[in-house]
mmCIF file of C-alpha atoms and ligand atoms in Angstrom:
data_model
loop_
_atom_site.group_PDB
_atom_site.id
_atom_site.type_symbol
_atom_site.label_atom_id
_atom_site.label_comp_id
_atom_site.label_asym_id
_atom_site.label_seq_id
_atom_site.Cartn_x
_atom_site.Cartn_y
_atom_site.Cartn_z
ATOM 1 C CA MET B 15 7.200 16.277 14.452
ATOM 2 C CA THR B 16 5.022 13.474 12.907
ATOM 3 C CA THR B 17 3.018 11.565 15.041
ATOM 4 C CA ILE B 18 2.693 8.140 12.457
ATOM 5 C CA ARG B 19 7.436 7.484 11.948
ATOM 6 C CA LYS B 20 7.396 4.528 10.511
ATOM 7 C CA ALA B 21 5.855 2.289 7.348
ATOM 8 C CA VAL B 22 5.208 -1.212 7.215
ATOM 9 C CA PHE B 23 5.443 -2.695 3.274
ATOM 10 C CA PRO B 24 4.001 -6.237 3.490
ATOM 11 C CA VAL B 25 5.660 -7.300 -0.232
ATOM 12 C CA ALA B 26 6.361 -11.068 0.515
ATOM 13 C CA GLY B 27 2.979 -12.098 -1.025
ATOM 14 C CA LEU B 28 3.462 -14.893 -3.949
ATOM 15 C CA GLY B 29 1.103 -12.102 -5.974
ATOM 16 C CA THR B 30 -0.652 -15.279 -8.389
ATOM 17 C CA ARG B 31 -2.401 -13.443 -10.344
ATOM 18 C CA PHE B 32 0.402 -11.803 -11.868
ATOM 19 C CA LEU B 33 2.241 -15.023 -12.817
ATOM 20 C CA PRO B 34 4.390 -15.470 -14.990
ATOM 21 C CA ALA B 35 5.141 -11.749 -14.453
ATOM 22 C CA THR B 36 6.093 -12.438 -10.834
ATOM 23 C CA LYS B 37 7.675 -15.326 -10.494
ATOM 24 C CA ALA B 38 11.144 -13.362 -10.079
ATOM 25 C CA VAL B 39 10.691 -9.872 -9.514
ATOM 26 C CA ALA B 40 8.351 -8.995 -6.281
ATOM 27 C CA LYS B 41 3.970 -7.917 -7.531
ATOM 28 C CA GLU B 42 5.425 -4.253 -6.204
ATOM 29 C CA MET B 43 8.218 -3.590 -8.916
ATOM 30 C CA LEU B 44 5.601 -4.290 -11.244
ATOM 31 C CA ALA B 45 5.341 0.001 -13.435
ATOM 32 C CA ILE B 46 2.721 2.188 -14.144
ATOM 33 C CA VAL B 47 4.452 3.831 -16.813
ATOM 34 C CA ASP B 48 7.496 4.610 -15.198
ATOM 35 C CA LYS B 49 7.563 4.271 -11.400
ATOM 36 C CA PRO B 50 6.808 0.858 -9.991
ATOM 37 C CA LEU B 51 3.784 0.483 -7.540
ATOM 38 C CA ILE B 52 6.483 0.120 -4.104
ATOM 39 C CA GLN B 53 7.598 3.964 -5.738
ATOM 40 C CA TYR B 54 4.564 5.127 -5.470
ATOM 41 C CA ALA B 55 3.351 3.850 -1.713
ATOM 42 C CA ALA B 56 7.475 4.614 -0.608
ATOM 43 C CA GLU B 57 6.293 8.208 -2.056
ATOM 44 C CA GLU B 58 2.896 8.329 -0.086
ATOM 45 C CA ALA B 59 4.373 7.688 3.529
ATOM 46 C CA GLU B 60 7.667 10.310 3.250
ATOM 47 C CA LYS B 61 5.252 13.035 2.267
ATOM 48 C CA ALA B 62 3.486 12.148 5.243
ATOM 49 C CA GLY B 63 5.893 12.643 7.240
ATOM 50 C CA ILE B 64 6.994 8.845 7.587
ATOM 51 C CA ASP B 65 11.065 8.113 8.029
ATOM 52 C CA THR B 66 11.241 4.756 8.597
ATOM 53 C CA LEU B 67 10.468 2.417 5.331
ATOM 54 C CA ILE B 68 9.790 -0.435 7.189
ATOM 55 C CA PHE B 69 9.678 -2.907 3.916
ATOM 56 C CA VAL B 70 8.626 -7.583 4.569
ATOM 57 C CA VAL B 71 10.145 -8.725 1.665
ATOM 58 C CA GLY B 72 8.982 -13.108 0.751
ATOM 59 C CA ARG B 73 10.934 -15.295 -2.091
ATOM 60 C CA THR B 74 11.402 -11.801 -4.881
ATOM 61 C CA LYS B 75 13.229 -9.082 -1.959
ATOM 62 C CA ASN B 76 16.195 -8.717 -4.187
ATOM 63 C CA SER B 77 14.123 -6.532 -7.138
ATOM 64 C CA ILE B 78 12.721 -4.320 -3.565
ATOM 65 C CA ILE B 79 15.938 -4.555 -1.764
ATOM 66 C CA ASP B 80 17.742 -2.871 -5.071
ATOM 67 C CA HIS B 81 15.596 -0.799 -5.545
ATOM 68 C CA PHE B 82 15.899 0.864 -2.900
ATOM 69 C CA ASP B 83 19.367 0.308 -3.152
ATOM 70 C CA LYS B 84 22.471 3.210 -3.842
ATOM 71 C CA ALA B 85 23.181 2.279 -7.269
ATOM 72 C CA TYR B 86 26.752 3.472 -7.359
ATOM 73 C CA GLU B 87 27.685 2.153 -10.861
ATOM 74 C CA LEU B 88 24.204 3.355 -12.614
ATOM 75 C CA GLU B 89 24.759 6.653 -10.348
ATOM 76 C CA THR B 90 29.001 7.077 -12.257
ATOM 77 C CA GLU B 91 27.129 6.032 -15.866
ATOM 78 C CA LEU B 92 23.980 8.424 -15.977
ATOM 79 C CA ALA B 93 27.084 11.307 -14.332
ATOM 80 C CA ILE B 94 29.577 10.618 -17.143
ATOM 81 C CA ARG B 95 27.607 11.094 -19.577
ATOM 82 C CA ASN B 96 25.991 14.508 -18.564
ATOM 83 C CA LYS B 97 21.831 12.652 -17.931
ATOM 84 C CA ASP B 98 21.991 15.429 -14.709
ATOM 85 C CA ALA B 99 17.558 15.166 -14.979
ATOM 86 C CA LEU B 100 17.980 10.712 -15.400
ATOM 87 C CA LEU B 101 20.518 10.761 -11.914
ATOM 88 C CA GLN B 102 18.641 12.981 -10.034
ATOM 89 C CA ILE B 103 15.034 11.096 -10.352
ATOM 90 C CA VAL B 104 17.668 7.526 -9.720
ATOM 91 C CA LYS B 105 18.949 10.081 -6.440
ATOM 92 C CA ASP B 106 15.053 10.707 -5.668
ATOM 93 C CA THR B 107 14.725 6.796 -4.899
ATOM 94 C CA VAL B 108 15.321 7.648 -1.632
ATOM 95 C CA PRO B 109 15.737 10.895 0.000
ATOM 96 C CA GLU B 110 17.743 12.117 2.206
ATOM 97 C CA GLY B 111 17.520 11.626 5.981
ATOM 98 C CA VAL B 112 15.153 8.659 4.851
ATOM 99 C CA ASN B 113 15.683 4.844 6.334
ATOM 100 C CA CYS B 114 15.015 1.754 4.540
ATOM 101 C CA VAL B 115 14.928 -1.679 6.796
ATOM 102 C CA PHE B 116 14.475 -4.596 5.460
ATOM 103 C CA ILE B 117 12.787 -7.995 6.941
ATOM 104 C CA ARG B 118 12.267 -11.139 5.514
ATOM 105 C CA GLN B 119 9.321 -13.565 5.785
ATOM 106 C CA SER B 120 10.512 -17.185 5.022
ATOM 107 C CA GLU B 121 6.324 -17.534 3.990
ATOM 108 C CA ALA B 122 3.606 -16.198 3.088
ATOM 109 C CA LEU B 123 1.792 -16.830 6.013
ATOM 110 C CA GLY B 124 -0.112 -14.143 6.000
ATOM 111 C CA LEU B 125 -0.886 -10.685 6.263
ATOM 112 C CA GLY B 126 -1.054 -10.537 9.568
ATOM 113 C CA HIS B 127 1.991 -12.625 9.911
ATOM 114 C CA ALA B 128 3.875 -9.447 7.655
ATOM 115 C CA VAL B 129 2.539 -7.383 9.626
ATOM 116 C CA LEU B 130 3.620 -9.516 12.774
ATOM 117 C CA CYS B 131 7.158 -9.674 10.921
ATOM 118 C CA ALA B 132 7.807 -6.058 11.226
ATOM 119 C CA GLU B 133 7.862 -5.909 15.380
ATOM 120 C CA ALA B 134 11.064 -5.658 16.345
ATOM 121 C CA ALA B 135 11.819 -3.140 13.375
ATOM 122 C CA VAL B 136 8.216 -0.887 14.636
ATOM 123 C CA GLY B 137 8.610 -1.165 18.259
ATOM 124 C CA ASN B 138 6.090 0.318 20.638
ATOM 125 C CA GLU B 139 4.868 3.379 18.330
ATOM 126 C CA PRO B 140 2.105 3.866 16.527
ATOM 127 C CA PHE B 141 2.473 3.029 12.336
ATOM 128 C CA ALA B 142 1.290 3.130 9.093
ATOM 129 C CA VAL B 143 0.891 -0.484 7.456
ATOM 130 C CA ILE B 144 0.505 0.236 2.997
ATOM 131 C CA LEU B 145 0.419 -2.093 0.782
ATOM 132 C CA PRO B 146 1.817 -1.265 -2.299
ATOM 133 C CA ASP B 147 -0.640 -2.857 -5.177
ATOM 134 C CA ASP B 148 -3.600 -0.295 -4.070
ATOM 135 C CA LEU B 149 -2.648 2.670 -5.794
ATOM 136 C CA ILE B 150 -4.776 5.749 -4.606
ATOM 137 C CA ASP B 151 -4.266 8.614 -6.530
ATOM 138 C CA ASN B 152 -5.878 11.750 -5.250
ATOM 139 C CA GLU B 153 -5.390 15.683 -6.156
ATOM 140 C CA GLY B 154 -4.786 17.469 -2.737
ATOM 141 C CA ASP B 155 -3.465 15.709 0.047
ATOM 142 C CA ASN B 156 -2.522 11.332 -0.368
ATOM 143 C CA CYS B 157 -4.198 8.881 1.810
ATOM 144 C CA MET B 158 -1.594 8.681 4.136
ATOM 145 C CA GLN B 159 -1.848 12.165 4.879
ATOM 146 C CA GLN B 160 -5.124 12.181 4.986
ATOM 147 C CA MET B 161 -4.865 9.077 7.769
ATOM 148 C CA VAL B 162 -2.485 10.202 10.115
ATOM 149 C CA ALA B 163 -4.638 13.464 10.666
ATOM 150 C CA VAL B 164 -7.668 10.891 11.067
ATOM 151 C CA TYR B 165 -5.288 9.353 13.742
ATOM 152 C CA ASP B 166 -3.778 12.533 14.789
ATOM 153 C CA LYS B 167 -7.318 13.831 16.010
ATOM 154 C CA HIS B 168 -8.799 10.524 17.633
ATOM 155 C CA GLN B 169 -5.643 9.202 19.173
ATOM 156 C CA GLY B 170 -7.065 5.345 17.848
ATOM 157 C CA SER B 171 -5.637 2.971 14.979
ATOM 158 C CA VAL B 172 -7.550 4.147 11.609
ATOM 159 C CA ILE B 173 -7.924 1.985 8.915
ATOM 160 C CA GLY B 174 -8.863 2.939 5.652
ATOM 161 C CA THR B 175 -12.457 2.303 3.616
ATOM 162 C CA GLN B 176 -14.376 2.730 0.125
ATOM 163 C CA THR B 177 -17.907 1.840 -0.875
ATOM 164 C CA VAL B 178 -17.694 -1.439 -3.097
ATOM 165 C CA ASP B 179 -20.834 -3.417 -5.114
ATOM 166 C CA MET B 180 -21.764 -6.168 -2.467
ATOM 167 C CA SER B 181 -21.487 -8.461 -4.306
ATOM 168 C CA GLU B 182 -17.704 -7.992 -4.560
ATOM 169 C CA SER B 183 -17.419 -8.529 -0.846
ATOM 170 C CA ASP B 184 -15.809 -11.396 -0.142
ATOM 171 C CA LYS B 185 -13.098 -10.412 -2.213
ATOM 172 C CA TYR B 186 -12.722 -7.501 0.507
ATOM 173 C CA GLY B 187 -12.231 -7.623 4.316
ATOM 174 C CA MET B 188 -15.676 -5.627 5.337
ATOM 175 C CA VAL B 189 -16.276 -3.299 8.202
ATOM 176 C CA ALA B 190 -19.155 -1.437 9.811
ATOM 177 C CA GLY B 191 -20.147 1.056 12.845
ATOM 178 C CA PRO B 192 -21.318 4.099 13.819
ATOM 179 C CA LYS B 193 -20.515 7.529 11.822
ATOM 180 C CA VAL B 194 -17.768 9.819 14.114
ATOM 181 C CA GLU B 195 -18.459 12.565 11.495
ATOM 182 C CA ASP B 196 -18.214 13.065 7.254
ATOM 183 C CA ARG B 197 -15.988 10.289 6.645
ATOM 184 C CA VAL B 198 -14.685 9.117 10.181
ATOM 185 C CA ALA B 199 -16.727 6.276 11.880
ATOM 186 C CA MET B 200 -16.155 3.745 15.155
ATOM 187 C CA VAL B 201 -15.581 0.102 13.597
ATOM 188 C CA ASP B 202 -17.952 -2.317 15.573
ATOM 189 C CA GLU B 203 -17.715 -4.711 12.914
ATOM 190 C CA ILE B 204 -14.837 -6.509 10.780
ATOM 191 C CA ILE B 205 -15.231 -9.153 8.973
ATOM 192 C CA GLU B 206 -12.775 -10.876 6.236
ATOM 193 C CA LYS B 207 -13.860 -12.052 2.837
ATOM 194 C CA PRO B 208 -18.042 -12.204 4.121
ATOM 195 C CA GLU B 209 -20.749 -14.034 1.605
ATOM 196 C CA PRO B 210 -22.303 -10.540 0.339
ATOM 197 C CA ALA B 211 -24.988 -11.890 2.993
ATOM 198 C CA GLU B 212 -23.045 -12.425 5.456
ATOM 199 C CA ALA B 213 -21.687 -8.601 5.080
ATOM 200 C CA PRO B 214 -22.025 -5.936 8.272
ATOM 201 C CA SER B 215 -21.916 -3.018 5.157
ATOM 202 C CA ASP B 216 -20.928 -2.302 1.605
ATOM 203 C CA GLN B 217 -17.603 -0.528 2.435
ATOM 204 C CA ALA B 218 -14.683 -2.324 2.116
ATOM 205 C CA VAL B 219 -11.166 -1.940 4.425
ATOM 206 C CA VAL B 220 -8.126 -1.467 1.184
ATOM 207 C CA GLY B 221 -4.001 -1.106 2.481
ATOM 208 C CA ARG B 222 -4.478 1.263 4.221
ATOM 209 C CA TYR B 223 -3.914 1.249 7.961
ATOM 210 C CA ILE B 224 -2.603 3.168 10.721
ATOM 211 C CA LEU B 225 -2.376 0.830 14.015
ATOM 212 C CA THR B 226 -1.092 0.662 17.086
ATOM 213 C CA PRO B 227 1.186 -1.360 18.424
ATOM 214 C CA ALA B 228 -0.650 -3.162 20.884
ATOM 215 C CA ILE B 229 -1.622 -5.315 17.743
ATOM 216 C CA PHE B 230 1.511 -7.502 17.277
ATOM 217 C CA ASP B 231 -0.315 -8.774 20.536
ATOM 218 C CA VAL B 232 -2.885 -10.012 19.137
ATOM 219 C CA LEU B 233 -1.546 -11.238 15.995
ATOM 220 C CA LYS B 234 1.200 -13.589 18.621
ATOM 221 C CA THR B 235 -2.739 -15.476 19.262
ATOM 222 C CA THR B 236 -5.218 -15.347 15.590
ATOM 223 C CA GLU B 237 -5.058 -18.482 13.890
ATOM 224 C CA ARG B 238 -5.618 -18.756 10.385
ATOM 225 C CA GLY B 239 -8.356 -17.568 9.029
ATOM 226 C CA ALA B 240 -9.767 -16.986 5.360
ATOM 227 C CA GLY B 241 -7.853 -19.008 2.672
ATOM 228 C CA GLY B 242 -5.855 -20.201 5.447
ATOM 229 C CA GLU B 243 -3.807 -17.265 6.475
ATOM 230 C CA ILE B 244 -3.227 -15.322 9.286
ATOM 231 C CA GLN B 245 -5.861 -12.290 7.965
ATOM 232 C CA LEU B 246 -4.759 -8.922 9.209
ATOM 233 C CA THR B 247 -8.690 -8.098 9.434
ATOM 234 C CA ASP B 248 -8.986 -10.871 12.524
ATOM 235 C CA GLY B 249 -6.091 -9.244 14.138
ATOM 236 C CA ILE B 250 -7.685 -6.543 14.086
ATOM 237 C CA ALA B 251 -11.361 -7.374 14.755
ATOM 238 C CA ALA B 252 -9.609 -8.730 18.367
ATOM 239 C CA LEU B 253 -8.099 -5.710 18.451
ATOM 240 C CA ARG B 254 -11.410 -4.453 18.275
ATOM 241 C CA LYS B 255 -12.394 -5.614 21.584
ATOM 242 C CA THR B 256 -9.218 -3.784 23.709
ATOM 243 C CA GLU B 257 -9.547 -0.659 21.504
ATOM 244 C CA GLU B 258 -11.558 1.498 20.171
ATOM 245 C CA ILE B 259 -11.322 1.666 16.006
ATOM 246 C CA PHE B 260 -11.600 3.966 13.049
ATOM 247 C CA SER B 261 -12.457 3.776 9.910
ATOM 248 C CA TYR B 262 -11.851 6.122 7.414
ATOM 249 C CA SER B 263 -13.591 6.758 4.260
ATOM 250 C CA PHE B 264 -10.798 8.276 2.398
ATOM 251 C CA GLU B 265 -10.233 10.655 -0.493
ATOM 252 C CA GLY B 266 -8.535 9.621 -4.346
ATOM 253 C CA THR B 267 -9.172 7.094 -6.642
ATOM 254 C CA ARG B 268 -8.385 3.656 -5.637
ATOM 255 C CA TYR B 269 -6.731 1.400 -8.390
ATOM 256 C CA ASP B 270 -5.855 -2.402 -7.617
ATOM 257 C CA CYS B 271 -3.293 -3.051 -8.825
ATOM 258 C CA GLY B 272 -3.213 -7.462 -7.714
ATOM 259 C CA SER B 273 -5.529 -7.410 -10.062
ATOM 260 C CA LYS B 274 -4.732 -7.281 -13.828
ATOM 261 C CA ILE B 275 -7.781 -4.897 -15.093
ATOM 262 C CA GLY B 276 -7.055 -2.040 -12.150
ATOM 263 C CA TYR B 277 -3.610 -2.537 -13.144
ATOM 264 C CA LEU B 278 -4.642 -1.953 -17.159
ATOM 265 C CA GLN B 279 -6.983 1.067 -15.693
ATOM 266 C CA ALA B 280 -4.508 2.603 -13.323
ATOM 267 C CA THR B 281 -1.636 2.708 -16.666
ATOM 268 C CA VAL B 282 -4.016 3.937 -18.601
ATOM 269 C CA GLU B 283 -5.711 6.637 -16.223
ATOM 270 C CA PHE B 284 -1.477 7.858 -15.016
ATOM 271 C CA ALA B 285 -0.432 7.734 -18.799
ATOM 272 C CA LEU B 286 -2.649 9.582 -19.595
ATOM 273 C CA LYS B 287 -1.531 12.658 -16.921
ATOM 274 C CA HIS B 288 2.317 12.146 -17.904
ATOM 275 C CA ASP B 289 4.382 15.351 -19.289
ATOM 276 C CA GLU B 290 5.596 13.398 -21.180
ATOM 277 C CA LEU B 291 3.344 10.742 -22.587
ATOM 278 C CA ALA B 292 0.416 11.844 -22.409
ATOM 279 C CA ASP B 293 -0.703 13.875 -25.188
ATOM 280 C CA GLU B 294 0.431 11.310 -27.658
ATOM 281 C CA PHE B 295 -0.851 8.652 -25.129
ATOM 282 C CA GLY B 296 -4.421 10.897 -25.973
ATOM 283 C CA ASN B 297 -4.391 10.518 -29.336
ATOM 284 C CA TYR B 298 -3.846 7.130 -29.550
ATOM 285 C CA LEU B 299 -6.821 6.432 -27.682
ATOM 286 C CA ARG B 300 -8.536 8.144 -29.583
ATOM 287 C CA GLN B 301 -7.318 6.669 -32.777
ATOM 288 C CA LEU B 302 -8.495 2.816 -31.137
ATOM 289 C CA GLU B 303 -12.144 3.856 -30.679
ATOM 290 C CA VAL B 304 -12.576 5.206 -34.105
HETATM 291 P P1 UTP F 422 -2.916 -10.415 -1.731
HETATM 292 O O1 UTP F 422 -3.895 -11.267 -0.852
HETATM 293 O O2 UTP F 422 -2.982 -9.394 -2.775
HETATM 294 O O3 UTP F 422 -1.856 -11.768 -2.053
HETATM 295 O O4 UTP F 422 -2.256 -9.589 -0.361
HETATM 296 P P2 UTP F 422 -1.160 -12.313 -3.304
HETATM 297 O O5 UTP F 422 0.101 -12.491 -3.047
HETATM 298 O O6 UTP F 422 -0.157 -11.064 -2.662
HETATM 299 O O7 UTP F 422 -0.833 -11.684 -4.646
HETATM 300 P P3 UTP F 422 -2.353 -12.875 -5.335
HETATM 301 O O8 UTP F 422 -3.576 -13.129 -4.921
HETATM 302 O O9 UTP F 422 -1.702 -14.718 -4.969
HETATM 303 O O10 UTP F 422 -1.863 -12.141 -6.746
HETATM 304 C C1 UTP F 422 -1.771 -8.626 -0.242
HETATM 305 C C2 UTP F 422 -0.564 -7.510 0.669
HETATM 306 O O11 UTP F 422 -0.239 -8.933 1.234
HETATM 307 C C3 UTP F 422 0.803 -8.468 0.830
HETATM 308 C C4 UTP F 422 1.397 -9.135 -0.509
HETATM 309 O O12 UTP F 422 2.159 -8.841 -0.789
HETATM 310 C C5 UTP F 422 0.806 -7.756 -0.919
HETATM 311 O O13 UTP F 422 0.580 -6.345 -0.833
HETATM 312 N N1 UTP F 422 0.867 -10.547 1.552
HETATM 313 C C6 UTP F 422 0.100 -11.431 1.639
HETATM 314 C C7 UTP F 422 2.195 -11.004 2.384
HETATM 315 O O14 UTP F 422 3.538 -10.050 2.036
HETATM 316 N N2 UTP F 422 2.884 -11.619 2.543
HETATM 317 C C8 UTP F 422 2.038 -12.996 2.877
HETATM 318 O O15 UTP F 422 2.147 -14.224 3.069
HETATM 319 C C9 UTP F 422 0.968 -11.844 2.621
#
């Protein structure tokens, strides 16, 4: 049995970089080819053995709740029309044995605050946090599967990281600490959005975490930080004072789908791998290059 049973998906941000698309629809409902970002994230968690999906939703909550709800009318219509493959795709949105919980973050006070909103649903056990707009693609074990293995071995919070250009440090939480083994290091320092001159290393936090429940007490006293928001990074920095925390440089390609360029890159790459589209889309792109 896996040690990590629950995943929190903080999806209550305002998604301002995608307005007006995100006026009424959550950013995480934007599709990469034919699947919304939130579903890629849910499938990553399910593959890692997680059976409780906790969505912290905001003002565009309906689209997310509806996506993970049973769609009786649609399923009936598809059955009547003998569209069996499509019916299965719709039913597979929430596989058997997986539970969904929805919690409202009434004000977008920051990622740290969104995670704190999930306290009652998580309870006193370690849990995953997945930011769906960081889409991570890997041929082997997915990012969360890799991180669960690191948690099982080291029994401490694990933060997913990636090397970035130092000039971009002010877009990320940045971490530093001594190496423990291949891809794993201790977190000695963690700072939210430092200027390049203040960044402790070129290792950036991306949207995957496994956290011990001690984070909740810490977040309750975490003050507003960068951007006037309650930052998860600041909570982790405080947790670091009482617990060992590990960083893990995951295997895989990450697309920042919270930005337009990252979203477009993911769309092109996923389309070029898509069963139905790869050939046609590849031909189309080649013809554009001429
Ligand atoms: P972002 O920093 O990407 O912010 O949040 P955002 O509001 O979603 O998007 P922009 O910058 O305005 O375009 C990182 C993650 O934290 C969640 C977001 O939904 C996203 O998954 N978040 C952020 C919350 O759930 N609540 C918040 O108060 C803030």
